[in-house]
XYZ file of C-alpha atoms in Angstrom:
467
model
C 25.736 8.724 64.351
C 22.342 8.618 66.114
C 20.564 6.424 68.688
C 16.979 5.200 68.201
C 14.677 5.486 71.191
C 12.455 2.606 70.043
C 12.685 -0.542 67.931
C 10.969 -0.257 64.520
C 8.775 -3.276 63.652
C 10.301 -5.629 61.068
C 8.392 -6.505 57.909
C 9.820 -10.023 58.093
C 12.684 -11.769 59.741
C 16.247 -11.155 58.492
C 17.282 -13.581 55.762
C 20.694 -14.806 54.634
C 21.074 -16.624 51.318
C 24.148 -18.163 49.723
C 24.449 -17.663 45.940
C 26.469 -20.420 44.338
C 28.362 -20.913 47.559
C 30.329 -17.743 46.786
C 28.157 -14.753 47.665
C 26.399 -14.556 51.003
C 23.580 -12.028 50.653
C 21.984 -10.698 53.829
C 18.669 -8.828 53.904
C 17.090 -7.235 56.957
C 13.795 -5.349 56.651
C 14.608 -3.211 59.691
C 14.981 0.414 58.638
C 16.329 3.192 60.828
C 13.771 5.702 62.070
C 13.607 9.036 60.286
C 14.984 10.726 63.400
C 18.137 8.612 63.162
C 18.541 9.396 59.447
C 18.007 13.111 60.116
C 20.564 13.103 62.924
C 23.147 11.336 60.760
C 22.586 13.801 57.901
C 22.831 16.761 60.270
C 26.074 15.440 61.732
C 27.575 15.022 58.255
C 26.557 18.563 57.264
C 27.984 20.018 60.470
C 31.289 18.197 59.987
C 31.557 19.383 56.395
C 30.605 22.936 57.363
C 33.210 22.880 60.104
C 35.927 21.983 57.615
C 34.741 24.710 55.231
C 34.728 27.315 58.013
C 38.227 26.217 58.969
C 39.218 26.685 55.312
C 37.780 30.172 55.367
C 39.554 31.191 58.544
C 42.893 29.800 57.422
C 42.631 31.252 53.925
C 41.615 34.683 55.176
C 44.597 34.841 57.516
C 46.989 33.711 54.805
C 46.621 36.828 52.653
C 45.201 40.312 52.668
C 41.487 40.740 52.043
C 40.245 42.952 49.223
C 37.580 45.589 49.531
C 34.100 44.554 48.458
C 33.647 45.444 44.821
C 30.897 48.009 44.362
C 31.341 49.088 40.737
C 30.638 46.609 37.950
C 32.435 48.101 34.947
C 32.203 44.827 33.014
C 28.492 44.193 33.573
C 26.749 43.383 30.252
C 24.545 46.514 30.375
C 27.598 48.706 30.937
C 29.570 47.109 28.092
C 26.603 47.278 25.714
C 25.958 50.948 26.522
C 29.616 51.874 25.948
C 29.756 50.231 22.521
C 26.250 50.992 21.231
C 26.372 52.376 17.702
C 30.149 51.990 17.465
C 31.754 49.586 14.991
C 35.221 48.629 16.245
C 36.090 46.590 13.169
C 36.266 42.828 12.767
C 37.476 40.746 15.692
C 41.224 40.135 15.635
C 43.205 37.744 17.832
C 46.660 38.272 19.291
C 48.064 35.184 21.021
C 50.411 35.478 24.005
C 52.381 32.340 24.915
C 54.362 32.658 28.166
C 57.347 30.310 27.869
C 60.188 29.422 30.218
C 62.528 26.912 28.557
C 59.814 25.368 26.379
C 61.829 24.317 23.330
C 60.478 20.757 23.592
C 56.749 21.563 23.631
C 56.565 24.907 21.787
C 56.669 23.530 18.184
C 53.463 21.505 18.668
C 51.745 24.492 20.266
C 52.652 26.791 17.366
C 51.613 24.117 14.859
C 48.153 23.930 16.450
C 47.799 27.688 15.930
C 48.769 27.337 12.262
C 46.087 24.643 11.888
C 43.256 26.865 13.182
C 40.224 27.345 10.951
C 40.537 31.028 11.901
C 44.241 31.757 12.186
C 45.454 34.345 14.721
C 46.528 37.775 13.509
C 49.631 37.834 15.728
C 51.466 35.239 17.794
C 53.830 36.515 20.486
C 55.982 34.142 22.525
C 56.836 35.731 25.863
C 60.320 34.356 26.520
C 60.813 34.514 30.283
C 64.328 33.898 31.643
C 64.980 31.263 28.983
C 68.316 29.465 28.777
C 67.405 27.202 25.849
C 66.316 27.672 22.209
C 62.749 28.823 22.964
C 63.158 32.240 21.300
C 64.985 30.788 18.279
C 62.273 28.175 17.706
C 59.532 30.811 18.030
C 61.130 33.102 15.437
C 61.746 30.159 13.125
C 58.024 29.370 13.203
C 57.123 32.958 12.317
C 56.114 34.124 15.786
C 57.182 37.373 17.420
C 59.267 37.181 20.592
C 58.861 39.412 23.633
C 61.738 38.963 26.104
C 61.022 39.831 29.722
C 63.362 42.049 31.682
C 64.287 41.182 35.270
C 61.098 39.239 35.913
C 61.000 37.372 39.235
C 57.216 36.860 39.333
C 56.981 33.743 37.168
C 54.196 33.404 34.600
C 52.019 36.235 35.930
C 54.919 38.681 35.964
C 55.932 37.763 32.419
C 52.395 38.291 31.127
C 52.087 41.609 32.980
C 55.184 42.925 31.231
C 53.898 41.890 27.809
C 50.384 43.238 28.418
C 51.676 46.655 29.537
C 53.199 46.996 26.094
C 50.366 45.385 24.141
C 47.096 46.662 25.689
C 47.429 50.418 24.978
C 47.386 49.820 21.216
C 44.379 47.461 21.091
C 40.821 48.382 20.114
C 37.578 46.993 21.516
C 37.521 44.058 19.071
C 41.237 43.220 19.250
C 41.024 40.114 21.428
C 43.952 38.669 23.373
C 44.433 34.938 23.835
C 46.686 33.690 26.632
C 47.736 30.050 26.229
C 50.344 27.742 27.718
C 53.366 26.642 25.708
C 52.498 22.951 26.256
C 48.950 23.225 24.895
C 47.397 22.234 21.561
C 44.147 23.868 20.452
C 41.262 22.142 18.735
C 41.020 23.356 15.133
C 37.773 25.316 15.727
C 38.815 27.092 18.939
C 39.608 30.525 17.515
C 36.825 30.431 14.925
C 34.259 29.800 17.666
C 35.745 32.444 19.966
C 35.676 35.045 17.183
C 32.082 34.113 16.314
C 31.014 34.485 19.943
C 32.671 37.880 20.285
C 31.151 39.043 16.988
C 27.625 37.936 17.933
C 27.642 39.194 21.534
C 29.157 42.590 22.348
C 28.604 42.005 26.090
C 30.810 38.895 26.139
C 34.298 39.737 27.431
C 36.019 36.339 27.788
C 35.941 32.892 26.182
C 37.573 29.957 27.937
C 38.568 26.512 26.752
C 37.492 23.021 27.750
C 40.656 21.069 28.405
C 41.319 17.394 27.804
C 44.398 15.365 28.649
C 47.009 14.200 26.167
C 47.474 10.503 25.471
C 49.959 8.340 27.341
C 51.443 8.075 30.853
C 49.707 4.809 31.721
C 47.307 4.558 34.647
C 48.149 7.948 36.161
C 47.468 9.557 32.788
C 44.079 7.845 32.548
C 43.121 9.067 36.014
C 43.740 12.637 34.888
C 41.985 12.179 31.535
C 38.874 10.829 33.267
C 38.935 13.761 35.662
C 39.178 16.309 32.824
C 36.482 14.528 30.783
C 34.048 14.786 33.691
C 34.883 18.445 34.259
C 34.323 19.295 30.585
C 31.078 17.337 30.573
C 29.845 19.330 33.554
C 30.654 22.634 31.832
C 28.784 21.495 28.710
C 25.766 20.606 30.843
C 25.980 24.096 32.362
C 25.822 25.467 28.787
C 29.315 26.845 29.019
C 28.920 28.770 32.275
C 32.462 29.144 33.542
C 34.002 27.801 36.742
C 37.540 28.850 35.785
C 38.909 30.536 32.677
C 41.612 27.963 32.172
C 45.178 29.182 31.898
C 45.776 26.573 29.203
C 43.910 28.777 26.693
C 41.439 31.655 27.143
C 40.556 34.709 25.048
C 39.806 38.180 26.463
C 38.568 41.504 25.186
C 41.021 44.312 26.018
C 38.349 46.146 28.023
C 38.230 43.233 30.475
C 41.989 43.150 31.055
C 42.163 46.954 31.387
C 39.321 46.967 33.924
C 41.091 44.365 36.075
C 44.380 46.299 35.941
C 42.605 49.543 36.933
C 40.851 47.862 39.889
C 43.967 46.207 41.344
C 45.058 47.648 44.662
C 41.632 49.112 45.448
C 38.695 46.867 44.623
C 40.774 43.829 43.720
C 43.902 42.250 45.261
C 47.261 42.933 43.634
C 49.333 45.869 42.388
C 47.580 48.647 40.543
C 48.184 48.341 36.806
C 48.840 44.584 36.815
C 46.423 42.309 34.974
C 47.661 39.256 36.880
C 48.037 39.173 40.659
C 51.586 37.863 40.992
C 50.986 36.799 44.596
C 48.428 34.226 43.420
C 49.610 30.640 42.963
C 46.757 29.938 40.522
C 46.650 32.988 38.289
C 43.841 31.688 36.047
C 41.496 31.021 38.974
C 42.285 34.418 40.518
C 41.710 36.255 37.237
C 38.363 34.459 36.831
C 37.209 35.640 40.261
C 38.461 39.164 39.486
C 36.469 39.297 36.255
C 33.345 37.888 37.899
C 33.686 40.449 40.695
C 33.625 43.203 38.072
C 30.458 41.776 36.490
C 32.005 40.093 33.437
C 30.044 37.825 31.116
C 32.137 34.826 29.985
C 31.618 31.392 28.514
C 33.454 28.130 27.729
C 31.872 26.762 24.522
C 32.108 23.029 23.751
C 33.819 23.831 20.430
C 36.758 25.511 22.201
C 38.723 22.386 23.090
C 42.283 22.220 24.366
C 44.652 19.277 24.729
C 46.944 19.856 27.668
C 49.970 18.132 29.132
C 49.479 15.580 31.908
C 51.676 14.894 34.903
C 53.602 11.663 34.184
C 54.535 10.815 37.798
C 52.804 10.912 41.174
C 55.466 13.288 42.446
C 54.755 15.817 39.716
C 51.006 15.400 40.117
C 51.309 16.000 43.866
C 53.214 19.259 43.258
C 50.708 20.451 40.646
C 47.594 19.702 42.700
C 49.062 21.096 45.901
C 49.672 24.383 44.105
C 46.134 24.340 42.700
C 44.602 23.631 46.114
C 46.643 26.204 48.002
C 46.010 28.743 45.273
C 42.255 28.201 45.415
C 42.168 28.635 49.189
C 44.348 31.725 49.113
C 42.291 33.289 46.321
C 39.132 32.830 48.363
C 40.883 34.317 51.368
C 41.846 37.361 49.325
C 38.281 38.009 48.141
C 36.289 36.880 51.166
C 32.650 35.801 50.967
C 30.824 37.655 48.202
C 28.012 36.737 45.804
C 30.687 36.017 43.185
C 32.696 33.682 45.463
C 29.751 31.926 47.155
C 29.836 28.998 44.712
C 33.560 28.513 45.304
C 33.017 28.430 49.068
C 30.315 25.788 48.605
C 32.783 23.788 46.522
C 35.196 23.908 49.446
C 32.364 22.685 51.674
C 31.851 19.775 49.269
C 35.573 18.979 49.268
C 35.639 19.055 53.060
C 32.704 16.667 53.228
C 34.347 14.410 50.636
C 37.443 14.125 52.818
C 35.299 12.932 55.726
C 32.878 10.724 53.772
C 35.347 8.972 51.478
C 37.934 8.475 54.211
C 35.306 6.987 56.528
C 33.935 4.762 53.761
C 37.325 3.301 52.851
C 38.256 2.870 56.524
C 34.974 1.048 57.186
C 35.544 -1.326 54.282
C 39.067 -2.080 55.520
C 37.771 -2.661 59.065
C 35.072 -5.048 57.839
C 37.537 -6.971 55.673
C 39.860 -7.475 58.641
C 37.196 -8.339 61.208
C 34.814 -10.655 59.324
C 35.436 -14.318 58.594
C 32.863 -14.323 55.787
C 32.122 -11.361 53.555
C 28.405 -10.588 53.437
C 26.878 -8.559 50.584
C 23.992 -6.312 51.585
C 21.485 -5.683 48.741
C 20.852 -2.073 49.820
C 24.540 -1.134 49.627
C 25.005 -3.206 46.483
C 22.209 -1.159 44.886
C 23.766 2.130 45.899
C 27.143 0.930 44.658
C 25.618 -0.049 41.327
C 24.118 3.404 40.736
C 27.326 5.116 41.815
C 29.390 2.942 39.456
C 26.918 3.618 36.656
C 27.277 7.373 37.215
C 31.066 7.121 37.071
C 30.841 5.042 33.898
C 28.404 7.360 32.105
C 30.330 10.529 32.953
C 33.588 9.040 31.606
C 32.007 7.374 28.580
C 33.254 9.937 26.085
C 36.868 9.042 26.887
C 36.815 5.699 25.077
C 37.188 2.128 26.277
C 40.127 2.790 28.604
C 38.207 5.514 30.415
C 35.137 3.277 30.679
C 37.114 0.300 31.986
C 38.788 2.371 34.683
C 35.458 3.928 35.707
C 33.737 0.516 35.849
C 36.401 -0.802 38.250
C 35.354 1.977 40.675
C 37.861 1.450 43.466
C 40.985 2.665 41.611
C 39.266 6.012 41.021
C 38.119 6.121 44.647
C 41.735 5.779 45.747
C 42.718 8.506 43.260
C 40.045 10.720 44.821
C 41.534 9.927 48.218
C 44.938 11.012 46.909
C 43.390 14.381 45.962
C 41.803 14.609 49.416
C 45.215 14.130 51.026
C 46.514 16.978 48.835
C 43.620 19.094 50.137
C 44.571 18.355 53.745
C 48.235 19.071 53.012
C 47.281 22.453 51.563
C 45.338 23.354 54.697
C 48.194 22.149 56.910
C 50.773 24.199 54.995
C 48.703 27.378 55.241
C 48.016 26.759 58.935
C 51.714 26.275 59.639
C 52.576 29.415 57.683
C 54.755 27.551 55.193
C 55.635 29.724 52.239
C 54.259 28.480 48.955
C 56.558 28.397 45.956
C 56.438 27.447 42.315
C 58.560 24.326 41.935
C 59.786 24.154 38.379
C 59.622 20.451 37.604
C 61.998 19.324 34.921
C 61.778 16.251 32.760
C 64.725 14.876 30.832
C 64.278 12.205 28.207
C 64.538 8.764 29.735
C 64.885 10.062 33.291
C 62.504 10.446 36.177
C 61.023 13.918 36.635
C 62.621 15.856 39.469
C 62.019 19.368 40.799
C 64.694 21.915 40.028
C 66.262 23.817 42.885
C 64.174 26.888 43.781
C 65.461 30.044 42.153
C 67.656 28.292 39.594
C 66.795 28.090 35.903
C 65.709 24.712 34.646
C 67.892 22.668 32.352
C 67.542 23.072 28.590
C 64.468 21.246 27.289
C 62.691 21.365 30.659
C 58.948 21.736 30.894
C 57.026 23.511 33.587
C 54.854 20.658 34.674
C 53.051 22.251 37.604
C 51.009 24.854 35.788
């Protein structure tokens, strides 16, 4: 907010026109002075920066900080020099599927692997503390089964156990895919990943672009629109990765070995572990770890993934709260480095969004309650038109339902506000020192999804909704 020291001259007197007796349009040629605009912009930036700095302080206190990474063992020049003149054979793919009571979703996941244009060489289902028919279904579909022993570290711990056994026997071109048990791959995913690895020896990881499954009504469409926009942004960035999605990503063994070797010294976590089991969002943390070691990675548009959506607001809240807390804690663990700078700026943008969107919706509500007659201002109508057009264009690829929801504008604004509340809850939980936990959300046929009691195995047929 700023105060003008003088009155700018009007171009003409303010005008108010009624259109069809329904719309009252008001136009005033008075424009705020540039000093007022500059002061308002500066205030907004300072507020957003304050929230981001608060994020940084809270996140840094929440976990230990890692040492700044000096060596870059995965830098393209280093990888190219190590493999120059050496033929490691054709690229092979071993798929690891961590699964805890996934008998309901696993068959579709395995079927999508069978339908690949380039089929995997091995498929290993990592059965983690299962009490249902997950292992039986995996063997029946021709997959190998690795059963974890005494794992209490959820998905990351299960994968660490499997990778300790698998990695020592893999060559430079024996790629490892890690994918969720509730995920279906596009038919060209593995073929494109293998082609990329074959053509570029410096490339150490290929991620997927995820899209939401059909169904779940309005809440499902909110999530599909969100994922469509994210995938569109990655395509416009020519595949440059924000996060190597845990739904499905492929790695060279050298990348996973380098991360395991750097844990406990240059990177957070226990030495020898590929995944930091203290991280709530293991895919985001692994992405930052790889970037810190200089890795080259990409998410090609051909590598598509269809992932499960949260069918209820309660499940969505749990999933997004874990994502938000995990992102903040990961940044706290790594601190401010060239590799994490973009992520810190994203937190700045989220902090500003909380302020801007909350203020905007509050102002609209205040005007609606205080005015006898609603007046439409052409300037704000114009801005609203361009904003709505942007939302419509970015969701266009999702079909008519996605376009209709985007064109309505306000439902998606309220969904964004829901995500902002999750953001604030994540900050509040870290500030209060509340311990974060994976809540295994179970879903029985015909019943509302409810979280299982912490520490107890989920019922047969349950799905881990909060990835």
